[in-house]
PDB file of C-alpha atoms in Angstrom:
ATOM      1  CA  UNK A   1     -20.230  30.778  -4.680  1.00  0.00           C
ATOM      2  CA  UNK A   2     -16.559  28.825  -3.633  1.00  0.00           C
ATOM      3  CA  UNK A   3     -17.227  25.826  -0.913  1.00  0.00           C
ATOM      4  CA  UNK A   4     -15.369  26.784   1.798  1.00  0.00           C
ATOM      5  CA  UNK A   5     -13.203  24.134   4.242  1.00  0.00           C
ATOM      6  CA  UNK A   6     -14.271  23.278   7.325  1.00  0.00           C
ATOM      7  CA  UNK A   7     -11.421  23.652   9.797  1.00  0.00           C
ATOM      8  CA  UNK A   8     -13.057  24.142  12.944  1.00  0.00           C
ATOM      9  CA  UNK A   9     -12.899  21.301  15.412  1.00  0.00           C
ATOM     10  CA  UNK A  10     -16.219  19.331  15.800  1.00  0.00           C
ATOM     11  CA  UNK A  11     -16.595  17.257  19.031  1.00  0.00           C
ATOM     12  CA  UNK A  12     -12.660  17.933  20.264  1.00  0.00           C
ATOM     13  CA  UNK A  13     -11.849  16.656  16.875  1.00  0.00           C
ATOM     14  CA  UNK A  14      -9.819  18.351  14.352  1.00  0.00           C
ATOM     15  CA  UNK A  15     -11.108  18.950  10.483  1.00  0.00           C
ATOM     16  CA  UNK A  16      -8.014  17.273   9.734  1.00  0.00           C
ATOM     17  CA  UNK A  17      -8.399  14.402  12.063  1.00  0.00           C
ATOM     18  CA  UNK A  18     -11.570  13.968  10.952  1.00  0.00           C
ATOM     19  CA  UNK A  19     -10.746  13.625   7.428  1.00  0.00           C
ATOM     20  CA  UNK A  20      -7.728  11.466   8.192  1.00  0.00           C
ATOM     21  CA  UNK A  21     -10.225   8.814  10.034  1.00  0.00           C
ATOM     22  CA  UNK A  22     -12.369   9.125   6.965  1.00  0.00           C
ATOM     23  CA  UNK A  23      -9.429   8.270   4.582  1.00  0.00           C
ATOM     24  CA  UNK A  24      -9.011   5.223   6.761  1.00  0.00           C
ATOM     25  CA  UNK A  25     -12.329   4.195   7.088  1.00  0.00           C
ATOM     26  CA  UNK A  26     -12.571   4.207   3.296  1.00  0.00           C
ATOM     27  CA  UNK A  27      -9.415   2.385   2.785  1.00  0.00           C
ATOM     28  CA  UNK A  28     -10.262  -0.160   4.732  1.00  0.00           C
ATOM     29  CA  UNK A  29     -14.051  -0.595   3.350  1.00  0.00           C
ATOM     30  CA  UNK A  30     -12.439  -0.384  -0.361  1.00  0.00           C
ATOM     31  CA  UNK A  31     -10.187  -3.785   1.339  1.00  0.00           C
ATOM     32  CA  UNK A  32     -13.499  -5.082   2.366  1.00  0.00           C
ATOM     33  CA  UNK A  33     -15.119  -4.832  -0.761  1.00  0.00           C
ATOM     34  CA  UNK A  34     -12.488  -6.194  -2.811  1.00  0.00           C
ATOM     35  CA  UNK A  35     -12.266  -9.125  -0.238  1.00  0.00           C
ATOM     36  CA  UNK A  36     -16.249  -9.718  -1.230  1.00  0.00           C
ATOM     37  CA  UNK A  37     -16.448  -9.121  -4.979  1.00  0.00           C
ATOM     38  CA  UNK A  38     -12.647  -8.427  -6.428  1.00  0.00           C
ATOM     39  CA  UNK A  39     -11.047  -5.230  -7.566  1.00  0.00           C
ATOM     40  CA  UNK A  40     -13.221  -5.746 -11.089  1.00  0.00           C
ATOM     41  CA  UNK A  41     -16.342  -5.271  -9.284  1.00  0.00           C
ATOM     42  CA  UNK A  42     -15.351  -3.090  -6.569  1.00  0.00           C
ATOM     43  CA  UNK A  43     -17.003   0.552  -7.286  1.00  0.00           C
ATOM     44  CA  UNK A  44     -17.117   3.682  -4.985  1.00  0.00           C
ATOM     45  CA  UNK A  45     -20.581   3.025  -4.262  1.00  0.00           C
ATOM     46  CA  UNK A  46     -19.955  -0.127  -2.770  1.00  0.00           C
ATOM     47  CA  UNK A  47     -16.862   1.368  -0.898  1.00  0.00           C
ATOM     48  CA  UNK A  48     -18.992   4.543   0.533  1.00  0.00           C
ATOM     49  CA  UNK A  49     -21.720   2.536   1.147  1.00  0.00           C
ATOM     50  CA  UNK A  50     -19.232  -0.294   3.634  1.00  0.00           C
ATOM     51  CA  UNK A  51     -17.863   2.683   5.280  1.00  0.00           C
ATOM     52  CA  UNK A  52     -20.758   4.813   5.835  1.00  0.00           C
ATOM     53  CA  UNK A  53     -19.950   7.382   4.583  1.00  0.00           C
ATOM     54  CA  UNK A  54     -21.713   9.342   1.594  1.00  0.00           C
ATOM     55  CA  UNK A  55     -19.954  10.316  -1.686  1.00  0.00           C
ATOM     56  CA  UNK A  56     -18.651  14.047  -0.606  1.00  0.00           C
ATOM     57  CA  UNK A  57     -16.329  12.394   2.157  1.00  0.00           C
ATOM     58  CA  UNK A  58     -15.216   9.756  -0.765  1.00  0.00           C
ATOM     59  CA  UNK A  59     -14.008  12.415  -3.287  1.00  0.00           C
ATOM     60  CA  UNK A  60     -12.673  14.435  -0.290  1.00  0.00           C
ATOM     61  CA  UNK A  61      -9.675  11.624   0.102  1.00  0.00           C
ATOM     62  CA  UNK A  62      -9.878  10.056  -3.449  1.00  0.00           C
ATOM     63  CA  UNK A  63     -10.078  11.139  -7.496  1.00  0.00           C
ATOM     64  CA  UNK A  64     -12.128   8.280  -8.811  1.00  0.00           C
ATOM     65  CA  UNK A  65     -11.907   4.215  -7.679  1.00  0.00           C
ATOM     66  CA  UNK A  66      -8.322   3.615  -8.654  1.00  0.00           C
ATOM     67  CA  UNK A  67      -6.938   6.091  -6.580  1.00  0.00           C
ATOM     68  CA  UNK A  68      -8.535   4.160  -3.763  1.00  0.00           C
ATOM     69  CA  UNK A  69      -7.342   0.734  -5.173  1.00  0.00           C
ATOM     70  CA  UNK A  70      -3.856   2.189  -5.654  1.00  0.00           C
ATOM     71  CA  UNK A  71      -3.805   3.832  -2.094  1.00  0.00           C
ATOM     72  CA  UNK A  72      -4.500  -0.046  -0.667  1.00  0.00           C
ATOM     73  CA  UNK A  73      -1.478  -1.300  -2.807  1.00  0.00           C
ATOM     74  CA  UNK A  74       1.111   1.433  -1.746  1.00  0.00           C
ATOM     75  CA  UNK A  75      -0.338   0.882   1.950  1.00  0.00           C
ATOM     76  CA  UNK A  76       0.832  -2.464   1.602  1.00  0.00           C
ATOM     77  CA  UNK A  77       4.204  -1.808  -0.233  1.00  0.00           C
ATOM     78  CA  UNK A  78       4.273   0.390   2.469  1.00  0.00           C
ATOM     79  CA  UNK A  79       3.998  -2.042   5.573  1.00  0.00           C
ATOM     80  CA  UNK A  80       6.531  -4.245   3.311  1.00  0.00           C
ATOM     81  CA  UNK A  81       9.462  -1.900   2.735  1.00  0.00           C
ATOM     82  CA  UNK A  82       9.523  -0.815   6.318  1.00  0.00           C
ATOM     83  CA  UNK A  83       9.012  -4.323   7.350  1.00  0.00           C
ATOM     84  CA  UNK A  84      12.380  -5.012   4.894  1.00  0.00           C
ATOM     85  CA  UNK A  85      13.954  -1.748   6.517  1.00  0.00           C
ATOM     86  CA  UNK A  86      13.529  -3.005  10.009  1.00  0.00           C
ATOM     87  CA  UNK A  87      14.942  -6.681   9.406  1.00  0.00           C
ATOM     88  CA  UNK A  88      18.259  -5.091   7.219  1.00  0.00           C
ATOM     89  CA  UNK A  89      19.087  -2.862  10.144  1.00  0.00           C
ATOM     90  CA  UNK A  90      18.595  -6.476  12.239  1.00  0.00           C
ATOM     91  CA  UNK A  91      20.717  -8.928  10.369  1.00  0.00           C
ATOM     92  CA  UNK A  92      23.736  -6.808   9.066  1.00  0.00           C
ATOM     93  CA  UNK A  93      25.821  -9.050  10.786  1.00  0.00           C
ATOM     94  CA  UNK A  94      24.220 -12.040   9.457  1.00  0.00           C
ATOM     95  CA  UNK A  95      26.002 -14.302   6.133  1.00  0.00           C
ATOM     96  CA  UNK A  96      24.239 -13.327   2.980  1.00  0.00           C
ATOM     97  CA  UNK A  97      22.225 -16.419   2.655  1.00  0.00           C
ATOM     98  CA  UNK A  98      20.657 -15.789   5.758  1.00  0.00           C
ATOM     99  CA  UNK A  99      19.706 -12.000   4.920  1.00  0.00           C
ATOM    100  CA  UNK A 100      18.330 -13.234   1.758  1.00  0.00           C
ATOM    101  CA  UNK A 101      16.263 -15.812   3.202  1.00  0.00           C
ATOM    102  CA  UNK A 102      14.846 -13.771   5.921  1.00  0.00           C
ATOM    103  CA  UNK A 103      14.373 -10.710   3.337  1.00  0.00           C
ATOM    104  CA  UNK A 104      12.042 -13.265   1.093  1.00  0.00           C
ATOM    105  CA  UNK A 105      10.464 -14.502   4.164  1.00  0.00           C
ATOM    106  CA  UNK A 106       9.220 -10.659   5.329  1.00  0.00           C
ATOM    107  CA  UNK A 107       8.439 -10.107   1.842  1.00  0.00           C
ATOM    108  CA  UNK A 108       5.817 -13.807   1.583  1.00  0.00           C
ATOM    109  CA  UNK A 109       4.933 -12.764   5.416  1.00  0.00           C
ATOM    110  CA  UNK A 110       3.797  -8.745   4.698  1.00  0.00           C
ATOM    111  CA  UNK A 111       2.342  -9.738   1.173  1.00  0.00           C
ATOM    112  CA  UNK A 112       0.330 -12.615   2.516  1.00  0.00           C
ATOM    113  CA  UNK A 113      -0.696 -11.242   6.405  1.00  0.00           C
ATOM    114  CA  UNK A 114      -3.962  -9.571   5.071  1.00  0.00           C
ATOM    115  CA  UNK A 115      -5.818 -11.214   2.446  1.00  0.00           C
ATOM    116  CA  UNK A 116      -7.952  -8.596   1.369  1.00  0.00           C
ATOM    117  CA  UNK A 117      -4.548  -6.422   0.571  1.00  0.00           C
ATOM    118  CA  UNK A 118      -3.248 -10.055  -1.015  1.00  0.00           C
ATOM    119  CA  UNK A 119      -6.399  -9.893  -3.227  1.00  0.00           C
ATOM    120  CA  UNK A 120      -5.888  -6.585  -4.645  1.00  0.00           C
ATOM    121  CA  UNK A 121      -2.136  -7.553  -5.125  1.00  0.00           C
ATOM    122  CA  UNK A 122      -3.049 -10.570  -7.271  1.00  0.00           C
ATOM    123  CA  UNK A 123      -5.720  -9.101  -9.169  1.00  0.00           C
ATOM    124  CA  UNK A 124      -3.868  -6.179  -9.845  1.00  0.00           C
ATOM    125  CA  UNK A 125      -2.096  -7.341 -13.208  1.00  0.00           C
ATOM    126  CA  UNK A 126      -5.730  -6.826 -14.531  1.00  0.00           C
ATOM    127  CA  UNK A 127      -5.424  -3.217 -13.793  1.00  0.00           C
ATOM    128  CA  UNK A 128      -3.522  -0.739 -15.432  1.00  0.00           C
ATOM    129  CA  UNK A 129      -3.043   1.616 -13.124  1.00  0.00           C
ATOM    130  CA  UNK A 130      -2.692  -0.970  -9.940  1.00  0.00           C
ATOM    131  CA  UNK A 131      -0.243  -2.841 -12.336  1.00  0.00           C
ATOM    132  CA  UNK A 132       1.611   0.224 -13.415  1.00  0.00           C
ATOM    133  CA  UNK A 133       2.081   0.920  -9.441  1.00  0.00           C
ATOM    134  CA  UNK A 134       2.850  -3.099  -8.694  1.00  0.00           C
ATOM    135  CA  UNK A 135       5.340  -2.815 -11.351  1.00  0.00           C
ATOM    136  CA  UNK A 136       7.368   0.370  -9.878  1.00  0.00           C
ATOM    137  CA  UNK A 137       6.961  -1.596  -6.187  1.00  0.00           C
ATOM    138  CA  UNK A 138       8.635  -4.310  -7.907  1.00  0.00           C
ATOM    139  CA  UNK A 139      11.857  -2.401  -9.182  1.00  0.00           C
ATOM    140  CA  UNK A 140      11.699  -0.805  -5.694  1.00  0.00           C
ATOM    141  CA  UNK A 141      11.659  -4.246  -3.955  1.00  0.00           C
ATOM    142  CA  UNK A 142      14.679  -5.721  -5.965  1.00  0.00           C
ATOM    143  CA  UNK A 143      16.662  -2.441  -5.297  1.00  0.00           C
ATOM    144  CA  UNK A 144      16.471  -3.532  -1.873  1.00  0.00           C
ATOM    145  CA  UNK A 145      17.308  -6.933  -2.413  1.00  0.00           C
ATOM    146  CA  UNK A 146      20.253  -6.041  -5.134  1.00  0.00           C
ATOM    147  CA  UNK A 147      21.376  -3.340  -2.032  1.00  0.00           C
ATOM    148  CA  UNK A 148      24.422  -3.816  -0.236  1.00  0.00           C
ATOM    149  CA  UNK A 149      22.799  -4.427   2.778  1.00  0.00           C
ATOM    150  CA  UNK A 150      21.456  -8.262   1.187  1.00  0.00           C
ATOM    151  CA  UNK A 151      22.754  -8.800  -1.541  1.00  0.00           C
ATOM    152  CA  UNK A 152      26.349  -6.608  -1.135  1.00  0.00           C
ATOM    153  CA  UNK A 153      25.630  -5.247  -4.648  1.00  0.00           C
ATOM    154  CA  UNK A 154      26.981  -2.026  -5.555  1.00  0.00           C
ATOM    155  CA  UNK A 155      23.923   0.659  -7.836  1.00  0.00           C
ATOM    156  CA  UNK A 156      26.022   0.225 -10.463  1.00  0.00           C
ATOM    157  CA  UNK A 157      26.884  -3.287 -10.667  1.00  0.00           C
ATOM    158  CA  UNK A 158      22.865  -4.138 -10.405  1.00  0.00           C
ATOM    159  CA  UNK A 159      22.479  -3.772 -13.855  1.00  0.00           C
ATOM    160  CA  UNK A 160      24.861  -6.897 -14.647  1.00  0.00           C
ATOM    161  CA  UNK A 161      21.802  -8.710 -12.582  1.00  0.00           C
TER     162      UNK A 161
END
Protein backbone atom coordinates (compact mmCIF):
# COMPACT_ATOMS: atom_id res chain seq x y z
CA UNK A 1 0.00 0.00 0.00
CA UNK A 2 1.73 3.56 -1.64
CA UNK A 3 1.23 6.74 0.90
CA UNK A 4 -0.60 8.96 -0.95
CA UNK A 5 -0.04 13.13 -0.88
CA UNK A 6 -2.19 15.18 0.70
CA UNK A 7 -3.14 18.04 -1.60
CA UNK A 8 -6.32 19.13 -0.37
CA UNK A 9 -6.42 22.45 1.41
CA UNK A 10 -6.82 22.19 5.26
CA UNK A 11 -8.11 25.35 7.05
CA UNK A 12 -7.93 27.72 3.61
CA UNK A 13 -4.42 26.50 3.50
CA UNK A 14 -2.80 24.83 0.68
CA UNK A 15 -0.82 21.24 1.06
CA UNK A 16 1.85 23.15 -0.43
CA UNK A 17 1.66 26.13 1.79
CA UNK A 18 1.54 24.07 4.48
CA UNK A 19 4.60 22.26 3.78
CA UNK A 20 6.42 25.42 2.76
CA UNK A 21 5.67 26.93 6.47
CA UNK A 22 6.92 23.63 7.76
CA UNK A 23 10.25 23.89 5.78
CA UNK A 24 10.57 27.25 7.45
CA UNK A 25 9.68 26.43 10.73
CA UNK A 26 12.34 23.72 10.64
CA UNK A 27 14.94 25.90 9.21
CA UNK A 28 14.68 28.21 11.56
CA UNK A 29 14.51 25.68 14.73
CA UNK A 30 17.69 23.81 13.05
CA UNK A 31 19.26 27.92 13.46
CA UNK A 32 18.02 27.74 16.94
CA UNK A 33 19.54 24.68 17.84
CA UNK A 34 22.80 25.30 16.44
CA UNK A 35 22.70 28.78 18.23
CA UNK A 36 22.27 26.50 21.67
CA UNK A 37 24.58 23.52 21.19
CA UNK A 38 26.66 23.99 17.66
CA UNK A 39 26.24 22.23 14.37
CA UNK A 40 28.29 19.06 16.15
CA UNK A 41 25.54 18.52 18.46
CA UNK A 42 22.68 19.65 16.55
CA UNK A 43 20.49 16.37 15.60
CA UNK A 44 16.97 16.16 13.95
CA UNK A 45 15.53 15.34 17.15
CA UNK A 46 16.49 18.40 18.67
CA UNK A 47 15.42 20.35 15.45
CA UNK A 48 11.76 18.55 15.32
CA UNK A 49 11.45 18.75 18.74
CA UNK A 50 12.19 23.21 18.67
CA UNK A 51 9.80 23.36 15.90
CA UNK A 52 7.09 21.17 16.94
CA UNK A 53 6.82 19.29 14.65
CA UNK A 54 7.21 15.33 14.63
CA UNK A 55 9.69 13.40 12.41
CA UNK A 56 7.25 12.72 9.20
CA UNK A 57 7.06 16.64 8.56
CA UNK A 58 11.12 16.63 9.07
CA UNK A 59 11.87 14.03 6.32
CA UNK A 60 9.03 15.61 4.25
CA UNK A 61 11.49 18.87 3.61
CA UNK A 62 14.89 17.21 4.47
CA UNK A 63 17.14 13.76 3.68
CA UNK A 64 18.98 13.44 6.94
CA UNK A 65 20.57 16.55 9.31
CA UNK A 66 22.97 17.95 6.77
CA UNK A 67 20.55 18.67 4.32
CA UNK A 68 19.02 20.88 6.96
CA UNK A 69 22.46 22.38 7.99
CA UNK A 70 23.28 22.94 4.31
CA UNK A 71 19.76 24.49 3.54
CA UNK A 72 20.69 27.25 6.54
CA UNK A 73 24.10 27.94 4.75
CA UNK A 74 22.73 28.42 1.12
CA UNK A 75 19.81 30.54 2.87
CA UNK A 76 22.43 32.70 3.95
CA UNK A 77 24.65 32.72 0.75
CA UNK A 78 21.44 33.39 -0.44
CA UNK A 79 20.48 36.71 1.48
CA UNK A 80 24.34 37.60 0.65
CA UNK A 81 24.51 37.34 -3.14
CA UNK A 82 21.30 39.22 -3.59
CA UNK A 83 22.37 41.60 -0.98
CA UNK A 84 25.82 41.93 -3.40
CA UNK A 85 23.35 42.00 -6.51
CA UNK A 86 21.37 44.87 -5.16
CA UNK A 87 24.45 47.16 -4.09
CA UNK A 88 26.37 46.40 -7.84
CA UNK A 89 23.27 47.57 -9.64
CA UNK A 90 23.64 50.74 -6.90
CA UNK A 91 27.20 51.84 -7.23
CA UNK A 92 28.06 51.25 -11.00
CA UNK A 93 28.88 54.66 -11.17
CA UNK A 94 30.97 54.62 -8.18
CA UNK A 95 35.35 54.45 -8.46
CA UNK A 96 36.43 50.91 -7.88
CA UNK A 97 37.69 51.42 -4.44
CA UNK A 98 34.48 52.43 -3.35
CA UNK A 99 32.56 49.32 -4.96
CA UNK A 100 35.05 47.18 -3.35
CA UNK A 101 34.71 48.58 -0.05
CA UNK A 102 31.03 48.63 0.03
CA UNK A 103 30.97 44.96 -1.64
CA UNK A 104 33.20 43.70 1.60
CA UNK A 105 31.09 45.71 3.82
CA UNK A 106 27.57 43.80 2.56
CA UNK A 107 29.49 40.74 2.59
CA UNK A 108 30.83 41.32 6.89
CA UNK A 109 27.11 42.94 7.23
CA UNK A 110 24.90 39.69 5.64
CA UNK A 111 27.49 37.13 7.14
CA UNK A 112 27.41 38.66 10.58
CA UNK A 113 23.41 40.06 10.84
CA UNK A 114 22.20 36.65 12.31
CA UNK A 115 24.36 34.87 14.59
CA UNK A 116 22.84 31.67 14.61
CA UNK A 117 23.44 31.57 10.54
CA UNK A 118 27.17 33.11 11.60
CA UNK A 119 27.51 29.99 13.83
CA UNK A 120 26.83 27.46 11.32
CA UNK A 121 29.14 29.47 8.90
CA UNK A 122 32.09 29.22 11.30
CA UNK A 123 31.63 25.83 12.38
CA UNK A 124 31.13 24.66 9.10
CA UNK A 125 34.91 23.86 8.15
CA UNK A 126 34.22 20.92 10.62
CA UNK A 127 31.72 19.59 8.24
CA UNK A 128 32.20 18.03 5.12
CA UNK A 129 29.34 18.55 3.48
CA UNK A 130 28.65 22.31 5.00
CA UNK A 131 32.38 22.88 4.02
CA UNK A 132 32.10 21.36 0.61
CA UNK A 133 28.98 23.92 0.11
CA UNK A 134 31.04 27.00 1.99
CA UNK A 135 33.74 26.24 -0.34
CA UNK A 136 31.59 26.47 -3.77
CA UNK A 137 29.89 29.87 -1.99
CA UNK A 138 33.32 31.00 -1.79
CA UNK A 139 34.36 30.64 -5.60
CA UNK A 140 30.85 32.07 -6.19
CA UNK A 141 31.54 35.12 -3.94
CA UNK A 142 34.98 36.02 -5.58
CA UNK A 143 33.35 35.63 -9.09
CA UNK A 144 31.42 38.48 -8.03
CA UNK A 145 34.08 40.38 -6.67
CA UNK A 146 36.65 39.46 -9.74
CA UNK A 147 33.26 40.63 -12.04
CA UNK A 148 33.37 43.59 -14.03
CA UNK A 149 30.92 45.20 -12.16
CA UNK A 150 33.78 45.57 -8.89
CA UNK A 151 36.56 44.63 -9.78
CA UNK A 152 36.35 45.44 -13.93
CA UNK A 153 37.85 41.95 -14.44
CA UNK A 154 37.16 40.22 -17.53
CA UNK A 155 36.14 35.71 -16.91
CA UNK A 156 39.08 35.17 -18.49
CA UNK A 157 41.57 37.37 -17.06
CA UNK A 158 40.37 36.08 -13.34
CA UNK A 159 42.52 33.34 -13.51
CA UNK A 160 45.79 35.66 -13.56
CA UNK A 161 44.18 36.59 -9.89
Amino acid sequence: MGVTEVVRPYRGVSAEDRRGQRRTQLLGAALDVVADVGVSDATTEAVCARAGLSKRYFYESFADREAILVAVLDDLFERVSAAIAELIEASADLPEDQRVRRTVEVLVRELSADPRAARVYVEAPRHPALEQRRLRAYDDFAQLILDEHVLNVEADESRAY
